[in-house]
PDB file of C-alpha atoms and ligand atoms in Angstrom:
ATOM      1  CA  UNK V   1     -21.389  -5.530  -0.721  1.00  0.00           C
ATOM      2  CA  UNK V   2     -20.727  -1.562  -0.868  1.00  0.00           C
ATOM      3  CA  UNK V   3     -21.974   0.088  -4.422  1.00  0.00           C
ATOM      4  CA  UNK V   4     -18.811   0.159  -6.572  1.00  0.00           C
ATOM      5  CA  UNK V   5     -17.254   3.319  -6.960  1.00  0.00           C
ATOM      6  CA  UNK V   6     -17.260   5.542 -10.030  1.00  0.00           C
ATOM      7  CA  UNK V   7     -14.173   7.222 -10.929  1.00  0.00           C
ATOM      8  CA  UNK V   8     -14.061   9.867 -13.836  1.00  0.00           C
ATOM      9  CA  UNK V   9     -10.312   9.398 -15.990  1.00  0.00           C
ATOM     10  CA  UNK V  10      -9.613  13.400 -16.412  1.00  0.00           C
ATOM     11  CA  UNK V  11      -7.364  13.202 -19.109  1.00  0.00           C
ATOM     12  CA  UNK V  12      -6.783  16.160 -20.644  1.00  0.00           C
ATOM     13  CA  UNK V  13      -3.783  18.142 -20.640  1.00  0.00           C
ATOM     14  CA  UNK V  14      -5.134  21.488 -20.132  1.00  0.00           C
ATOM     15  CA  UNK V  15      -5.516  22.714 -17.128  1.00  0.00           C
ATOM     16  CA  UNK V  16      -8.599  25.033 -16.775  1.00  0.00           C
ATOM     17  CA  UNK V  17     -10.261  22.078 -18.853  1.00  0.00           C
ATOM     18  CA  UNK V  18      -9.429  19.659 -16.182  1.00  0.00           C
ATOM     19  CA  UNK V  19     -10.743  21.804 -13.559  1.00  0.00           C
ATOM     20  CA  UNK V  20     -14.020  22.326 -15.705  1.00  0.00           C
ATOM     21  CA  UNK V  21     -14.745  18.606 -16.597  1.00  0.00           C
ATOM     22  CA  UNK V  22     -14.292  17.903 -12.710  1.00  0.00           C
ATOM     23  CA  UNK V  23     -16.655  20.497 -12.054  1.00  0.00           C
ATOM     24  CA  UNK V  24     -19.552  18.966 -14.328  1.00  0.00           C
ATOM     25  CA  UNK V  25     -19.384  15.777 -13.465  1.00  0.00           C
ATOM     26  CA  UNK V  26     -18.701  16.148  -9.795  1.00  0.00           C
ATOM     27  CA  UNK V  27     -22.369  14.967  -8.769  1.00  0.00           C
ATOM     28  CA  UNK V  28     -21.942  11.489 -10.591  1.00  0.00           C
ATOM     29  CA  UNK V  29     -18.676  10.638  -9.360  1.00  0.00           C
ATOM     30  CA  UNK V  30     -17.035   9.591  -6.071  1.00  0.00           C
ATOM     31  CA  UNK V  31     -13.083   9.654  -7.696  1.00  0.00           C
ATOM     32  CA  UNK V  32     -11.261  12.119  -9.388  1.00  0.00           C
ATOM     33  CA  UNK V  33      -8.531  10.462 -11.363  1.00  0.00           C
ATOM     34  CA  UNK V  34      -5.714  12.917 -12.654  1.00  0.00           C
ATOM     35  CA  UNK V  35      -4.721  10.548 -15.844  1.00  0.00           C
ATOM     36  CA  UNK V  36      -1.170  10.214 -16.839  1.00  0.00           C
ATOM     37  CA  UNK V  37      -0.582  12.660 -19.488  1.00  0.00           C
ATOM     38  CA  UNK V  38      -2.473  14.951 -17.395  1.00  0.00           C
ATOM     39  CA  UNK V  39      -0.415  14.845 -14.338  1.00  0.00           C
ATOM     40  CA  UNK V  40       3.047  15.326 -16.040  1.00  0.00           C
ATOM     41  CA  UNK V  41       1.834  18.300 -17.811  1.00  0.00           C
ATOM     42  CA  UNK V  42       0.527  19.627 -15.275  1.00  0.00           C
ATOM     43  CA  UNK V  43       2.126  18.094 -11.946  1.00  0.00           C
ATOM     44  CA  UNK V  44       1.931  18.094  -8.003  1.00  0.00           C
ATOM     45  CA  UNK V  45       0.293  21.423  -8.567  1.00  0.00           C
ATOM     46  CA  UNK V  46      -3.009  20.266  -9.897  1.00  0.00           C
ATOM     47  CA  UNK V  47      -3.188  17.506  -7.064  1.00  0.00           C
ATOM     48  CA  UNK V  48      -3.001  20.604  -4.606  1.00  0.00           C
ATOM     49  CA  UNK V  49      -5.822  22.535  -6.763  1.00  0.00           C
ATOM     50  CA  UNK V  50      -8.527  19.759  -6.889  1.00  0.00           C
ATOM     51  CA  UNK V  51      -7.990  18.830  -3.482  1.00  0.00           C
ATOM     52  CA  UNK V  52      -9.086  21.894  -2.274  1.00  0.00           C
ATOM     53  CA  UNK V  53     -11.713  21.882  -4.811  1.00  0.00           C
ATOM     54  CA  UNK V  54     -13.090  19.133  -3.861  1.00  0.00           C
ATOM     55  CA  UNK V  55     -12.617  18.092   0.101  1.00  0.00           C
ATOM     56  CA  UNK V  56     -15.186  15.534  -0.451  1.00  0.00           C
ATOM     57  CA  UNK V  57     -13.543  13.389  -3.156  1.00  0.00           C
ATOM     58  CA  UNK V  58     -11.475  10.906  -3.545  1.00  0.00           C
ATOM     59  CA  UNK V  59      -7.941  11.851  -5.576  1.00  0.00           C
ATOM     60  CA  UNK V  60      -6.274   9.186  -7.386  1.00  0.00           C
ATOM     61  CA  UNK V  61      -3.095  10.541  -9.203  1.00  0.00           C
ATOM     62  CA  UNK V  62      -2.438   7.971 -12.101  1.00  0.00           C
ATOM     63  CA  UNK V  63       1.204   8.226 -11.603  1.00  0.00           C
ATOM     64  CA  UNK V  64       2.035   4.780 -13.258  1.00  0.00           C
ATOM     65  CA  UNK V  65       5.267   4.723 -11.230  1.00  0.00           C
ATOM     66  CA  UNK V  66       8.474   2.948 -12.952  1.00  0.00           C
ATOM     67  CA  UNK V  67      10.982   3.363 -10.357  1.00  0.00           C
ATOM     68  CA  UNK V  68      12.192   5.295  -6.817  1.00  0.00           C
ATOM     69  CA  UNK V  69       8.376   3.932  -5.633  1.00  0.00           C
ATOM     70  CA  UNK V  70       8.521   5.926  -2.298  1.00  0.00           C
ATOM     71  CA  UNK V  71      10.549   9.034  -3.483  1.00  0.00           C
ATOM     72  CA  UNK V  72       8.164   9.459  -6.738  1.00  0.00           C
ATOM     73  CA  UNK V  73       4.765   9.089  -4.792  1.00  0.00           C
ATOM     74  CA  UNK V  74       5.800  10.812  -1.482  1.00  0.00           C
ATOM     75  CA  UNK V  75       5.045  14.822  -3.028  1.00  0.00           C
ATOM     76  CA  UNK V  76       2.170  13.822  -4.176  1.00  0.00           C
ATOM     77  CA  UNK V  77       0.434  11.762  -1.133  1.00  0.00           C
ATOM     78  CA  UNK V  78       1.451  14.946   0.534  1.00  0.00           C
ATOM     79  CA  UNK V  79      -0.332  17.422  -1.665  1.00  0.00           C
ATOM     80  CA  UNK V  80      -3.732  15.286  -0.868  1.00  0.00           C
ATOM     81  CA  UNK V  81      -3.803  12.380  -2.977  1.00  0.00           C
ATOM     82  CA  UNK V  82      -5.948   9.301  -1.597  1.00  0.00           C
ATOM     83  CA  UNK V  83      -4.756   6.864  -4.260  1.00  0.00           C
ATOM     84  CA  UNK V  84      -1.346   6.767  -6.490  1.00  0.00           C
ATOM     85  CA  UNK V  85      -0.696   3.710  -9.155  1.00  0.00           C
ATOM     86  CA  UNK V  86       2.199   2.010  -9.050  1.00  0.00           C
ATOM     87  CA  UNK V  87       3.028   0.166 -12.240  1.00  0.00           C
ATOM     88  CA  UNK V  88       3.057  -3.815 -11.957  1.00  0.00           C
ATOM     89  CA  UNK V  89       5.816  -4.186 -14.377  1.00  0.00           C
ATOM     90  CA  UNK V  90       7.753  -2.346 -12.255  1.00  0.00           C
ATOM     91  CA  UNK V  91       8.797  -4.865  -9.607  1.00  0.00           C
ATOM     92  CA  UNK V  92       8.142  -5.989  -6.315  1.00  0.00           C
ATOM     93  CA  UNK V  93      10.654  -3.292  -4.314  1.00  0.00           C
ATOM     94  CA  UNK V  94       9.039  -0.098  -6.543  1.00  0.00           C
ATOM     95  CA  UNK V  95       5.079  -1.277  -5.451  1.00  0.00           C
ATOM     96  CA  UNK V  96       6.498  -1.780  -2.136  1.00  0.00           C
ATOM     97  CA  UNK V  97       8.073   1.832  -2.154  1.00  0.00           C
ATOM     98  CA  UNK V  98       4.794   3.443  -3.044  1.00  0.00           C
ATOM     99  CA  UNK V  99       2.968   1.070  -0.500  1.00  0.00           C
ATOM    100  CA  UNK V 100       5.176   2.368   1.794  1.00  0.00           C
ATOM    101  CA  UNK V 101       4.726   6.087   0.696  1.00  0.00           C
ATOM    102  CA  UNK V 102       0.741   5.322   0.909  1.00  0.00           C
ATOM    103  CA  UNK V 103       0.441   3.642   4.635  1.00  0.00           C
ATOM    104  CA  UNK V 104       2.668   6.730   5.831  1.00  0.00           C
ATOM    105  CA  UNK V 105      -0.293   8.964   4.928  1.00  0.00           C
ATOM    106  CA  UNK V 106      -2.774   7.130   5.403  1.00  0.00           C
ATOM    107  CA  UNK V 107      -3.722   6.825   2.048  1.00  0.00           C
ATOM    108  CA  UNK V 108      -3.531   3.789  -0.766  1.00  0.00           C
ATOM    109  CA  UNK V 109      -1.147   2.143  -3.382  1.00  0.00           C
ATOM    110  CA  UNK V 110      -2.836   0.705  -6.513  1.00  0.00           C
ATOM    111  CA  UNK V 111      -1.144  -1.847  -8.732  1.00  0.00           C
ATOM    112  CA  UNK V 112      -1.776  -1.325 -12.364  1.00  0.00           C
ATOM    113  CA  UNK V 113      -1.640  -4.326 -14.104  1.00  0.00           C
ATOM    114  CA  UNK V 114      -1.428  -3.127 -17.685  1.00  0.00           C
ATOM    115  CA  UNK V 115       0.678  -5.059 -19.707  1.00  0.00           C
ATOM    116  CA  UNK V 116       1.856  -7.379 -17.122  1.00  0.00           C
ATOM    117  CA  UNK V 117       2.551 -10.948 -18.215  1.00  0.00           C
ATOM    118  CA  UNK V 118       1.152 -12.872 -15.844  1.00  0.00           C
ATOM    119  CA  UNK V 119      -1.181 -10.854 -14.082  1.00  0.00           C
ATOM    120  CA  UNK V 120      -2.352 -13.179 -11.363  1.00  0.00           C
ATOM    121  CA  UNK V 121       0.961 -13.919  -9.699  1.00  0.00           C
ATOM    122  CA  UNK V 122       1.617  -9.922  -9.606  1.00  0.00           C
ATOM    123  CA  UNK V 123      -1.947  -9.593  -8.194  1.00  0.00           C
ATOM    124  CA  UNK V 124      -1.039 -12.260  -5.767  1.00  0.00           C
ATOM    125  CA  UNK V 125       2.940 -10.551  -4.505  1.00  0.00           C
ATOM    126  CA  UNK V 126       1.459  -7.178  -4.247  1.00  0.00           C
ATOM    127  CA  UNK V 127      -1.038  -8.246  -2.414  1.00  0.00           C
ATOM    128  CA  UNK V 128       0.389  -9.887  -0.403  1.00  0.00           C
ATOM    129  CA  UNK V 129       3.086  -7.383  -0.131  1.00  0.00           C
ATOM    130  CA  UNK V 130      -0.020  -4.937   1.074  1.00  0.00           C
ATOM    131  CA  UNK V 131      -1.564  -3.309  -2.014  1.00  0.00           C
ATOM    132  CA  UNK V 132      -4.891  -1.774  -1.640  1.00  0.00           C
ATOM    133  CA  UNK V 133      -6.259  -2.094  -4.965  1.00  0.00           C
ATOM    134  CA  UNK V 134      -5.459  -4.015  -7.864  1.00  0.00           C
ATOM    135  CA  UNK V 135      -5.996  -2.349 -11.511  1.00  0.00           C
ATOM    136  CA  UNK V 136      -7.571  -4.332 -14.064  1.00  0.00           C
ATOM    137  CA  UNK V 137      -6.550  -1.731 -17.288  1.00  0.00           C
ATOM    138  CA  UNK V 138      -6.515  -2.450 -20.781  1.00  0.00           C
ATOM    139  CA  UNK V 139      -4.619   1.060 -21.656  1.00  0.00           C
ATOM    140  CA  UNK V 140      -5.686   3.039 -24.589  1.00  0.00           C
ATOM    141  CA  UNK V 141      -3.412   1.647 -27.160  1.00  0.00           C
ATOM    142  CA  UNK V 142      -4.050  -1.434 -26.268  1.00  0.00           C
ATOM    143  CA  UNK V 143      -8.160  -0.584 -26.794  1.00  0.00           C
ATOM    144  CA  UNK V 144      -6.917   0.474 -30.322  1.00  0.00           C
ATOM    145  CA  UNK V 145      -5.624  -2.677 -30.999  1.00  0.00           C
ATOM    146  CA  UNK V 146      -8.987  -4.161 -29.930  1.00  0.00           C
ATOM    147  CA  UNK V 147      -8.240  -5.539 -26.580  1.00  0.00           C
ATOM    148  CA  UNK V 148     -10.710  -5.196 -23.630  1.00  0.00           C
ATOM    149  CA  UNK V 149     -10.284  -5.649 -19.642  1.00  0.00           C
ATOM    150  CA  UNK V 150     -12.972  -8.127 -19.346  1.00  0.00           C
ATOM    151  CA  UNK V 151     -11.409 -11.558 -19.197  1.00  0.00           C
ATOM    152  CA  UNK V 152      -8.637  -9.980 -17.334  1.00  0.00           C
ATOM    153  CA  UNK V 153     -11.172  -8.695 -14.268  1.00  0.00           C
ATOM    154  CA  UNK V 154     -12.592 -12.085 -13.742  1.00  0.00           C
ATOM    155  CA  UNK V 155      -9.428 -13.650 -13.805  1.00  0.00           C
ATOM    156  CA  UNK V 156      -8.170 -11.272 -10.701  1.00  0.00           C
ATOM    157  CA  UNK V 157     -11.834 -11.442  -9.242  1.00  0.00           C
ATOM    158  CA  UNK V 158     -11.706 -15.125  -8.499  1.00  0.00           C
ATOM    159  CA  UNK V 159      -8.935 -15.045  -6.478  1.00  0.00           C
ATOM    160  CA  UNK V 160     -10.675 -13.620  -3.999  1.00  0.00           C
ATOM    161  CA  UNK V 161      -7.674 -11.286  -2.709  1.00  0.00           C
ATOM    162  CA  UNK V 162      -8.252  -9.005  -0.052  1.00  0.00           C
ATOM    163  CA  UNK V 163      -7.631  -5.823  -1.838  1.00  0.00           C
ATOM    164  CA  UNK V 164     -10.366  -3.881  -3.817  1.00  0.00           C
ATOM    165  CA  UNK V 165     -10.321  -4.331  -7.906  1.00  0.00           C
ATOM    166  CA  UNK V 166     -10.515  -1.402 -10.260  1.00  0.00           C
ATOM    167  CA  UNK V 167     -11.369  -1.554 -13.703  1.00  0.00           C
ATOM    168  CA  UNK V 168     -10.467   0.276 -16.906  1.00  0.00           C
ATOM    169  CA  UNK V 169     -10.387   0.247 -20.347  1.00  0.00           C
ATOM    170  CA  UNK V 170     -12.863   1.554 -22.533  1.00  0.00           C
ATOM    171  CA  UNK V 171     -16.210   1.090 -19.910  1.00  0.00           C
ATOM    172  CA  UNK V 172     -19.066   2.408 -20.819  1.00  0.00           C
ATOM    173  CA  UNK V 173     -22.774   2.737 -20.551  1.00  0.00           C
ATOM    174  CA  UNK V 174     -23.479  -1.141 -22.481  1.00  0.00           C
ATOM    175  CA  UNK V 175     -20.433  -2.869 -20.856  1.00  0.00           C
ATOM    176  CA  UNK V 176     -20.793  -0.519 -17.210  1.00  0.00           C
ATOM    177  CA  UNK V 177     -22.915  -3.815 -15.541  1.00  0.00           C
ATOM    178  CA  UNK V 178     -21.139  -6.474 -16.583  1.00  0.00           C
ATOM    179  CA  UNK V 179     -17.937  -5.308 -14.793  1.00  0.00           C
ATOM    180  CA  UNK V 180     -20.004  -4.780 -11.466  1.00  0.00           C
ATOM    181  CA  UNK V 181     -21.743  -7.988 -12.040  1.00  0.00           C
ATOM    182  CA  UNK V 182     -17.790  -9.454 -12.545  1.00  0.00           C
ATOM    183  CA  UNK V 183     -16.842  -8.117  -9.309  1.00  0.00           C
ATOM    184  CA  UNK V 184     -15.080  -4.619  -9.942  1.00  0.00           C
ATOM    185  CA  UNK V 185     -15.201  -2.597  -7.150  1.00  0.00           C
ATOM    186  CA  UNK V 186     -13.485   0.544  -8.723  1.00  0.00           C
ATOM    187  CA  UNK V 187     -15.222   1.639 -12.309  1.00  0.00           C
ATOM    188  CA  UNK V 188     -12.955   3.931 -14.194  1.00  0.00           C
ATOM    189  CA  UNK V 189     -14.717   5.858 -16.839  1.00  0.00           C
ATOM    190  CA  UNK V 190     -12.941   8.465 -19.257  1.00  0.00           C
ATOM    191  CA  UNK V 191     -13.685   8.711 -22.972  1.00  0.00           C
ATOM    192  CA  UNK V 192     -17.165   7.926 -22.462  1.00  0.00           C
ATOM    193  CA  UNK V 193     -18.015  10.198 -20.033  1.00  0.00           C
ATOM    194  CA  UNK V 194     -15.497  12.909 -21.334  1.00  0.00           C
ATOM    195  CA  UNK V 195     -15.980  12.397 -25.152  1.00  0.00           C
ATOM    196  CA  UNK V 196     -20.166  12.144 -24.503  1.00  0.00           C
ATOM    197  CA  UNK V 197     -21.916  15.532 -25.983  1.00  0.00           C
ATOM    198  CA  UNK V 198     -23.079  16.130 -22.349  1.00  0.00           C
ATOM    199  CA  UNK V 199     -20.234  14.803 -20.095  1.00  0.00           C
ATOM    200  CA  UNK V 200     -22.742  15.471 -17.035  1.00  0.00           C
ATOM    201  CA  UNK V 201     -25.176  13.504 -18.319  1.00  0.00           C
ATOM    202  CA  UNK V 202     -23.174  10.331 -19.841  1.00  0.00           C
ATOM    203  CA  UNK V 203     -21.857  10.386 -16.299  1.00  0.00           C
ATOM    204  CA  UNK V 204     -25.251  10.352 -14.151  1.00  0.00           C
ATOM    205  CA  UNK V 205     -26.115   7.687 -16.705  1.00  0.00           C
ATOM    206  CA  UNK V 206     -23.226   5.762 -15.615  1.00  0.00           C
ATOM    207  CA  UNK V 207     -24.580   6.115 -11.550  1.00  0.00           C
ATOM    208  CA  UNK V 208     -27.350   5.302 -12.537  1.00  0.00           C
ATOM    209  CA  UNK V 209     -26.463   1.697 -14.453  1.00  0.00           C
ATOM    210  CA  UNK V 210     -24.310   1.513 -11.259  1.00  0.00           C
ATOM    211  CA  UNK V 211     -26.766   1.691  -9.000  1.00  0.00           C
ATOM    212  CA  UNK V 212     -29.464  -0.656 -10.963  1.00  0.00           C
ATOM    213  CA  UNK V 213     -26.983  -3.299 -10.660  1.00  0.00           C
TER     214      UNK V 213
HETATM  215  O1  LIG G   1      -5.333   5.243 -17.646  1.00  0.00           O
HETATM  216  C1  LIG G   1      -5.776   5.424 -18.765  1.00  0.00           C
HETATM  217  C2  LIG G   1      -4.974   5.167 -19.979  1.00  0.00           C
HETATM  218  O2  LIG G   1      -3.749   4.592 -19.657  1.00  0.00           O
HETATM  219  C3  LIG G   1      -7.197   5.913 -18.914  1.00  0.00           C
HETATM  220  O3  LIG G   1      -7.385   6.981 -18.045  1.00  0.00           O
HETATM  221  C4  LIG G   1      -8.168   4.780 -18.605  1.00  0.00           C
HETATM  222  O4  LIG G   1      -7.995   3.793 -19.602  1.00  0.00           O
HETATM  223  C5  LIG G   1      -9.612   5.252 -18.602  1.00  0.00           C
HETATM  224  O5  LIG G   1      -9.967   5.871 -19.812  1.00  0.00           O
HETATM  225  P1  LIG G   1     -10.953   5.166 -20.883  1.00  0.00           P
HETATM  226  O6  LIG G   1     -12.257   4.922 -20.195  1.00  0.00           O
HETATM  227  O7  LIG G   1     -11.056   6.199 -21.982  1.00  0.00           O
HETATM  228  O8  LIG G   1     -10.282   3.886 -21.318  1.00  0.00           O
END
């Protein structure tokens, strides 16, 4: 099986900060994501920026889509994205609409399963309904509250879908091998990697656990 990828969560709302933090930990990482709070503040423009930046990586624009799937994801597939989420709590028609949005450029829809009630059978629709890659997140108040994407991950692992599974929540350098060992293809790192005194070196740590695996 291919090495998992390692995606950095660039969650910051400043912009020149952004840029910076990309710039550090470029050499550790093989996806940029452009978090939430991140991408409203800042919008389609940033997409544009880092894409340019960066011809090499993969984007993934953490849109966390609600509604209008295809009309929301469209601008920003166009400005270079590779990846967009799509909320799974949204519905079957909205992940369709940003599926849709994703196979027109050649690029990918990921379902984010955060706080979803019954995460398997959503795995299971959008999948079948052509999702790329399913998202295994335990969000950041949720973290707060104590929760953690593990049992989650297997539980979308074993069915054996033919999509790719990312994983987020709170990874880090002690938990990093147990999610590739649990089958995630897609490790999302942000506060540890971010929040480390040297974010270039928490994140070549991270390869490196990655890679020992
Ligand atoms: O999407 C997010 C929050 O909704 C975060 O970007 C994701 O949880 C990764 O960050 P961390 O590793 O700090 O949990």
């Amino acid at each position: 099986m291919a090495k998992p990828l390692i995606q950095i969560a660039l969650d910051s709302l400043d912009y020149n900060a952004t840029i910076a933090l990309a710039e550090t930990v470029a050499p550790h990482v093989d996806i940029f994501e452009i978090g939430t709070p991140c991408i409203k503040h800042n919008g389609v423009n940033l997409v544009k920026d880092l894409r340019a930046r960066f011809p090499e990586k993969l984007i993934l624009v953490d849109l966390k889509t609600m509604d209008a799937g295809e009309y929301e994801a469209t601008p920003f597939y166009a400005a270079g994205a590779d990846i967009c989420t799509v909320l799974g709590v949204s519905g079957l028609a909205t992940c369709k609409g940003v599926i849709k949005a994703a196979n027109a450029h050649g690029a990918e829809a990921q379902i984010d399963l955060i706080n979803v009630e019954d995460k398997v059978a959503c795995a299971r629709a959008t999948a079948e309904a052509g999702a790329h890659i399913m998202g295994v997140h335990t969000g950041l108040d949720a973290q707060a509250a104590g929760h953690t994407p593990f049992g989650d991950l297997s539980d979308i692992a074993r069915l054996g879908l033919n999509v790719r599974i990312s994983v987020a929540g709170g990874i880090k350098a002690s938990t990093v091998q147990d999610v590739v060992r649990a089958g995630a293809n897609i490790i999302v790192v942000g506060a540890a990697i971010y929040g480390a005194p040297s974010p270039a070196d928490a994140a070549r740590e991270i390869r490196e656990l990655v890679e020992a695996v």
